[in-house]
mmCIF file of C-alpha atoms in Angstrom:
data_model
loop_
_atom_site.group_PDB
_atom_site.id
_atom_site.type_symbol
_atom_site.label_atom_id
_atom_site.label_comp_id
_atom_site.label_asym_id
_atom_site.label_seq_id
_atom_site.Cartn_x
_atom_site.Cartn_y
_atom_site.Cartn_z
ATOM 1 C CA UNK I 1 -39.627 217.048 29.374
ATOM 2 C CA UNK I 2 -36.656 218.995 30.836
ATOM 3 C CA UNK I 3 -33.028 217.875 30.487
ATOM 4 C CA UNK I 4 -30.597 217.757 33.357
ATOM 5 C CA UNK I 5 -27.859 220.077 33.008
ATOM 6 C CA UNK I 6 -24.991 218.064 34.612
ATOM 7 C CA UNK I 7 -24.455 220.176 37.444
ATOM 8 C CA UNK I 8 -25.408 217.009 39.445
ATOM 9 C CA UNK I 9 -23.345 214.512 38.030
ATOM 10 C CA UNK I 10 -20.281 216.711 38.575
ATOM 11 C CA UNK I 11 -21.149 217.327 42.204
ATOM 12 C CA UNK I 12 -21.720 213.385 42.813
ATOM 13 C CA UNK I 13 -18.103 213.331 41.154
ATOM 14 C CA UNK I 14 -16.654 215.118 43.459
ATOM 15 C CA UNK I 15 -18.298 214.198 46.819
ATOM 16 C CA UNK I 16 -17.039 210.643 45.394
ATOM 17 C CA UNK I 17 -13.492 211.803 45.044
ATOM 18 C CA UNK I 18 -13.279 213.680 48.572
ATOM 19 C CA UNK I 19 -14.157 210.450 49.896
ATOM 20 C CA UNK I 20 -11.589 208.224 47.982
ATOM 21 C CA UNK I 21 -8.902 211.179 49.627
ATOM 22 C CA UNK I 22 -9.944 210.723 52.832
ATOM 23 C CA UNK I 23 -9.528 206.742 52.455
ATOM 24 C CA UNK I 24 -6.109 206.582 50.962
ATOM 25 C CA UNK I 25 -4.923 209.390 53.858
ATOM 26 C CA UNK I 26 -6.800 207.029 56.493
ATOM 27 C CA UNK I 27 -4.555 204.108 55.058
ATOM 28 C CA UNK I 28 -1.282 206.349 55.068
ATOM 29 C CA UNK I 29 -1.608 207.580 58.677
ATOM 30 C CA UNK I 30 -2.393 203.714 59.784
ATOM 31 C CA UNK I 31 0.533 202.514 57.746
ATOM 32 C CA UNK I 32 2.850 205.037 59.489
ATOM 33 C CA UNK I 33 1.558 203.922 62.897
ATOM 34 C CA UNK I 34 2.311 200.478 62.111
ATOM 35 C CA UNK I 35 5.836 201.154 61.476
ATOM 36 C CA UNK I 36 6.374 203.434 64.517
ATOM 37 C CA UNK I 37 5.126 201.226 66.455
ATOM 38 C CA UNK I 38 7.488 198.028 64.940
ATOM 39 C CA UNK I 39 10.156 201.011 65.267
ATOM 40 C CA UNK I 40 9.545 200.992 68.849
ATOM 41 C CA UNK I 41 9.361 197.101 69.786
ATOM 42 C CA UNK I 42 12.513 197.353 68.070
ATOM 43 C CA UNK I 43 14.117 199.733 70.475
ATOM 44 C CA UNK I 44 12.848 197.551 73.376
ATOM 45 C CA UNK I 45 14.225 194.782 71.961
ATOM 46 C CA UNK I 46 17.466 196.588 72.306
ATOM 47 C CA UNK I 47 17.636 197.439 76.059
ATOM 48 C CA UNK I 48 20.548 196.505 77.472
ATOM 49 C CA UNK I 49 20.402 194.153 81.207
ATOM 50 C CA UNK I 50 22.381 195.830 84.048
ATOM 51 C CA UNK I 51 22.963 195.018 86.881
ATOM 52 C CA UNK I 52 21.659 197.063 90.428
ATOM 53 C CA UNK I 53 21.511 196.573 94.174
ATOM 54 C CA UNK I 54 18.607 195.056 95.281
ATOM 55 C CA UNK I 55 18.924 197.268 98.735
ATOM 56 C CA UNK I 56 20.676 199.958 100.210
ATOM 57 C CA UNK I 57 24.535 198.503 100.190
ATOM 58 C CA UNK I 58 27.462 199.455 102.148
ATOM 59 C CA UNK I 59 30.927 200.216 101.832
ATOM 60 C CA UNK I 60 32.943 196.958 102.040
ATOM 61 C CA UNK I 61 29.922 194.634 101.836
ATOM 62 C CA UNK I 62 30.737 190.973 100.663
ATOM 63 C CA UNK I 63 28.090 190.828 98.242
ATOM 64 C CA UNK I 64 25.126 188.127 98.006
ATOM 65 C CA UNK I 65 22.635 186.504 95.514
ATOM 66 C CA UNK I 66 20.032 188.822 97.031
ATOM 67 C CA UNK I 67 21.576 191.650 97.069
ATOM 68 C CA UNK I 68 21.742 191.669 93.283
ATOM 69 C CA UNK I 69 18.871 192.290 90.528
ATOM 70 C CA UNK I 70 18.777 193.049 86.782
ATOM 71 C CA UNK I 71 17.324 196.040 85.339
ATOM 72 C CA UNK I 72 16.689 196.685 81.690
ATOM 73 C CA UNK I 73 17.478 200.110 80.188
ATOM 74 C CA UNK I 74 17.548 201.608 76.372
ATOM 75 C CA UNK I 75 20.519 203.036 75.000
ATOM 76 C CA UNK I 76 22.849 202.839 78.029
ATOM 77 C CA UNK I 77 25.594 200.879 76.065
ATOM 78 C CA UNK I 78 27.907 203.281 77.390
ATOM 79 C CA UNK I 79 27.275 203.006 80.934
ATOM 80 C CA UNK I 80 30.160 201.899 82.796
ATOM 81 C CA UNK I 81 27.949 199.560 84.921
ATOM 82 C CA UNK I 82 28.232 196.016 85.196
ATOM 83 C CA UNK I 83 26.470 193.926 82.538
ATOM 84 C CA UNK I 84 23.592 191.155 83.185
ATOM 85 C CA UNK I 85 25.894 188.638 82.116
ATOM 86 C CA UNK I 86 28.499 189.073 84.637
ATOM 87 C CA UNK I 87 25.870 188.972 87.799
ATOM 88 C CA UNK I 88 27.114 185.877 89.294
ATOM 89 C CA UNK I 89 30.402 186.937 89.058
ATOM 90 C CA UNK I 90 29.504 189.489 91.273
ATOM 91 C CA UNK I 91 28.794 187.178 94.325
ATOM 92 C CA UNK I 92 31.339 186.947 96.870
ATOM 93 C CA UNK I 93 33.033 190.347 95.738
ATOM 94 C CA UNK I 94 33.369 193.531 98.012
ATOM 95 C CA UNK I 95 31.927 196.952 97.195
ATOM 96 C CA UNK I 96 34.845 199.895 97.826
ATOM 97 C CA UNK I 97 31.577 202.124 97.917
ATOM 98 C CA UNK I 98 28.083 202.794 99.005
ATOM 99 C CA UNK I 99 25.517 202.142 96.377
ATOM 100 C CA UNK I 100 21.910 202.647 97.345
ATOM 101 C CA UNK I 101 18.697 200.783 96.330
ATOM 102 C CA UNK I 102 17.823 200.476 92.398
ATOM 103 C CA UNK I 103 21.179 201.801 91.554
ATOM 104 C CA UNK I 104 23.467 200.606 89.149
ATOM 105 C CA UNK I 105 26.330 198.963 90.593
ATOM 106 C CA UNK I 106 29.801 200.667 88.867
ATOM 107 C CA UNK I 107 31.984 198.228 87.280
ATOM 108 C CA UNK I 108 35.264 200.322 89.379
ATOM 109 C CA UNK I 109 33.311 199.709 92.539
ATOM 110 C CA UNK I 110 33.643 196.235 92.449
ATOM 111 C CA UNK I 111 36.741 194.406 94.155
ATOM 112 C CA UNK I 112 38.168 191.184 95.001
ATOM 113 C CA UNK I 113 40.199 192.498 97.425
ATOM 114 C CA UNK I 114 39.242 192.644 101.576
ATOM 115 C CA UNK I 115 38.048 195.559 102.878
ATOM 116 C CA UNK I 116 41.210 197.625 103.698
ATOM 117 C CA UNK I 117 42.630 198.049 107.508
ATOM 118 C CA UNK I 118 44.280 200.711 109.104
ATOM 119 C CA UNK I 119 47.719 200.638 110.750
ATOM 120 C CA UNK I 120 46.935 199.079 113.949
ATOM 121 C CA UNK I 121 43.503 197.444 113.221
ATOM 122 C CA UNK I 122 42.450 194.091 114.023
ATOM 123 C CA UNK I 123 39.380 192.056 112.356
ATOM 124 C CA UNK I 124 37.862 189.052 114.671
ATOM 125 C CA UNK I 125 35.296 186.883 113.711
ATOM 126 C CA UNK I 126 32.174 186.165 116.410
ATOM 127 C CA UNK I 127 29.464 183.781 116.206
ATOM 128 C CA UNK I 128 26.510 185.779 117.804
ATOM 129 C CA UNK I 129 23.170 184.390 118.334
ATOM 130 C CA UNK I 130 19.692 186.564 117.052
ATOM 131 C CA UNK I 131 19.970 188.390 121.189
ATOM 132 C CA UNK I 132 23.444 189.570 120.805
ATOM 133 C CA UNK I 133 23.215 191.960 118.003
ATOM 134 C CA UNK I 134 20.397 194.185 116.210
ATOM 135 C CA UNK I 135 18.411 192.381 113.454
ATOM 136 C CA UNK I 136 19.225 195.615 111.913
ATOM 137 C CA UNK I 137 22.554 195.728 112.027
ATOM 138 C CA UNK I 138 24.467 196.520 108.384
ATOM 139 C CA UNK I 139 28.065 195.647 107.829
ATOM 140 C CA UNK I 140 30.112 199.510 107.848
ATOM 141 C CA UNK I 141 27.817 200.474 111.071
ATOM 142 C CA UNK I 142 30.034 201.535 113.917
ATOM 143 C CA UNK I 143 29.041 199.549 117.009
ATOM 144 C CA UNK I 144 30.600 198.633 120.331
ATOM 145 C CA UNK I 145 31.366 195.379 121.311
ATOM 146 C CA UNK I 146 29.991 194.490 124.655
ATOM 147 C CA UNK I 147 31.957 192.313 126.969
ATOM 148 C CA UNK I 148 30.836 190.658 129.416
ATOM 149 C CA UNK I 149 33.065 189.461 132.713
ATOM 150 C CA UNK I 150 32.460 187.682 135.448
ATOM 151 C CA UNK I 151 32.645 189.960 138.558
ATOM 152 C CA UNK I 152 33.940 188.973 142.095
ATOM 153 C CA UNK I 153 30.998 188.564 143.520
ATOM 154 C CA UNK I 154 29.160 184.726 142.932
ATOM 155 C CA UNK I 155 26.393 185.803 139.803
ATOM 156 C CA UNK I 156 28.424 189.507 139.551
ATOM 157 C CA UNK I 157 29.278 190.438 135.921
ATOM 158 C CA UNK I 158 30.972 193.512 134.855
ATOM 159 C CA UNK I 159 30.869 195.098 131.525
ATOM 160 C CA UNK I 160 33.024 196.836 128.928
ATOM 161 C CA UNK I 161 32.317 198.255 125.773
ATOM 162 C CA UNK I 162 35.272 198.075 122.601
ATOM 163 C CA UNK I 163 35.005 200.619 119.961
ATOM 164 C CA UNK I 164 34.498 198.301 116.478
ATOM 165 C CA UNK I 165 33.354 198.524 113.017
ATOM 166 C CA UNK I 166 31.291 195.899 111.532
ATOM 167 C CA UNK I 167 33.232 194.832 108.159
ATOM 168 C CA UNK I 168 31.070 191.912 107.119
ATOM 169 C CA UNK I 169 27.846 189.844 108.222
ATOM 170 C CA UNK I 170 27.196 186.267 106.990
ATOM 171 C CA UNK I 171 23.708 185.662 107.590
ATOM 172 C CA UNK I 172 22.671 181.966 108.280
ATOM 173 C CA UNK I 173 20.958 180.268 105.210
ATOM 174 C CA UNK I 174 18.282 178.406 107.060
ATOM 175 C CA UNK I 175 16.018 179.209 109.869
ATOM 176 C CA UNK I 176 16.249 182.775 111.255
ATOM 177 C CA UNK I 177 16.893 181.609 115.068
ATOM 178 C CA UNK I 178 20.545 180.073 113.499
ATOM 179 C CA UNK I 179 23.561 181.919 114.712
ATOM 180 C CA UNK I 180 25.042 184.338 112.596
ATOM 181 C CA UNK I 181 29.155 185.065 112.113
ATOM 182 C CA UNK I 182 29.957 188.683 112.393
ATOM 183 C CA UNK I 183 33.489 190.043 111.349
ATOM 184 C CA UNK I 184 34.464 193.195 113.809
ATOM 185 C CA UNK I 185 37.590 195.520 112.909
ATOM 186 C CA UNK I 186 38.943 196.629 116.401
ATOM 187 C CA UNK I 187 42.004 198.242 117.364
ATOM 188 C CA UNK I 188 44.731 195.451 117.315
ATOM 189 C CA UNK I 189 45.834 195.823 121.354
ATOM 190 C CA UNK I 190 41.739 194.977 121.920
ATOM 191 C CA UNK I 191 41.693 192.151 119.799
ATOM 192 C CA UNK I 192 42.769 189.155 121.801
ATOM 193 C CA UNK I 193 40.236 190.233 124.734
ATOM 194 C CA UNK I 194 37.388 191.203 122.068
ATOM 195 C CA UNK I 195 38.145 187.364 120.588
ATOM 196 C CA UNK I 196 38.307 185.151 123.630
ATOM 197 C CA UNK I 197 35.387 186.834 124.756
ATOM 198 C CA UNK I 198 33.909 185.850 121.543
ATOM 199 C CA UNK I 199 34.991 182.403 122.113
ATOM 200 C CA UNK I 200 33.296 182.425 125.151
ATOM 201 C CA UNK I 201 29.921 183.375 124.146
ATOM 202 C CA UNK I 202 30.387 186.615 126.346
ATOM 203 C CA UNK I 203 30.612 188.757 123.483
ATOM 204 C CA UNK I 204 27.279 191.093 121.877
ATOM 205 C CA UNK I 205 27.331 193.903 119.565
ATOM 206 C CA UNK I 206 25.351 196.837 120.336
ATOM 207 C CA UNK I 207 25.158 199.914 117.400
ATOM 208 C CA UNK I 208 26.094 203.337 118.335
ATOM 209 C CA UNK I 209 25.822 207.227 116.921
ATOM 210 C CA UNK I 210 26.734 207.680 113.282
ATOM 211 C CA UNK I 211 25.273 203.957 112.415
ATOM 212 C CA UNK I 212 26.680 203.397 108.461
ATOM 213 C CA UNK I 213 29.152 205.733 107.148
#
């Protein structure tokens, strides 16, 4: 009878071993994923909340709730942006300048202070119902201020436009049909006629070339 001679064996040896090598890399490479991947819920974990305007916002807009939301972003700790935790604080203070939509909103844009007049400016305050301005209408747009005057004539009425920049809207909080309160800068020797024409009801707001600067 004829005797093996080993040859084999050895191979079956070393098929077995190639295997075992491929296993224990296999293991490596899925260890290694697992901790790049912890690695990187870690780094999400550490995205900072900022806040950004929620729309395109003006110049000397009073901000609101809504014009507000939170973004998260990785590694911006240096940002000079206003944090998440400061949002609210945010409400009821005026942008110095324009920051469009999904921008963050600088902290050195933000100001308690009113929006800054010119020697010989005026601002008036109108209550003006959904017909007597454009529903599109942003505070910053330059518009003219429509008076109307009873004519001479029984039923006449005469017309006269002001020159006026919208400095702030304060949108009703309720039904859409409410009134809303518009604040107009105007030169100051227009201002008592622009405001007793508001008081009157005779007063609408039409916008005109250059819209928001």
């Amino acid at each position: 009878m004829t005797q093996p001679d080993g040859r084999g064996s050895k191979l079956r040896l070393k098929a077995g071993a190639r295997r075992w090598r491929r296993l224990a890399a296999g293991l490596v490479l899925m260890a290694l994923g697992a901790v790049a991947a912890g690695a990187a819920l870690d780094r999400s974990d550490d995205r900072s909340g900022y806040v950004a305007a929620a729309r395109d916002l003006p110049a000397g807009r009073l901000l609101e709730s809504g014009d507000l939301q939170v973004v998260h972003i990785a590694g911006a700790d240096a940002l000079s942006a206003v944090p998440v935790e400061e949002r609210d604080g945010l409400v009821g203070q005026r942008l110095s300048t324009a920051v469009p939509e999904r921008s963050l909103i600088p902290s050195k844009a933000v100001t308690a202070e009113p929006a800054h007049l010119e020697d010989g400016e005026a601002v008036i305050g109108a209550v003006l119902s959904p017909a007597q301005f454009p529903a599109s209408l942003q505070e910053g747009a330059q518009v003219s201020a429509i008076i109307s005057e009873l004519g001479d004539g029984e039923g006449d009425a005469e017309t006269t436009g002001v020159p006026a920049r919208v400095q702030a809207i304060h949108a009703p909080t309720g039904d859409t049909s409410e009134s809303t309160r518009v604040e107009l800068v105007v030169d100051a020797a227009d201002a008592a006629r622009v405001a007793q024409a508001a008081a009157a009801e005779a007063l609408s707001v039409v916008e005109v070339g250059g819209g928001v600067p």
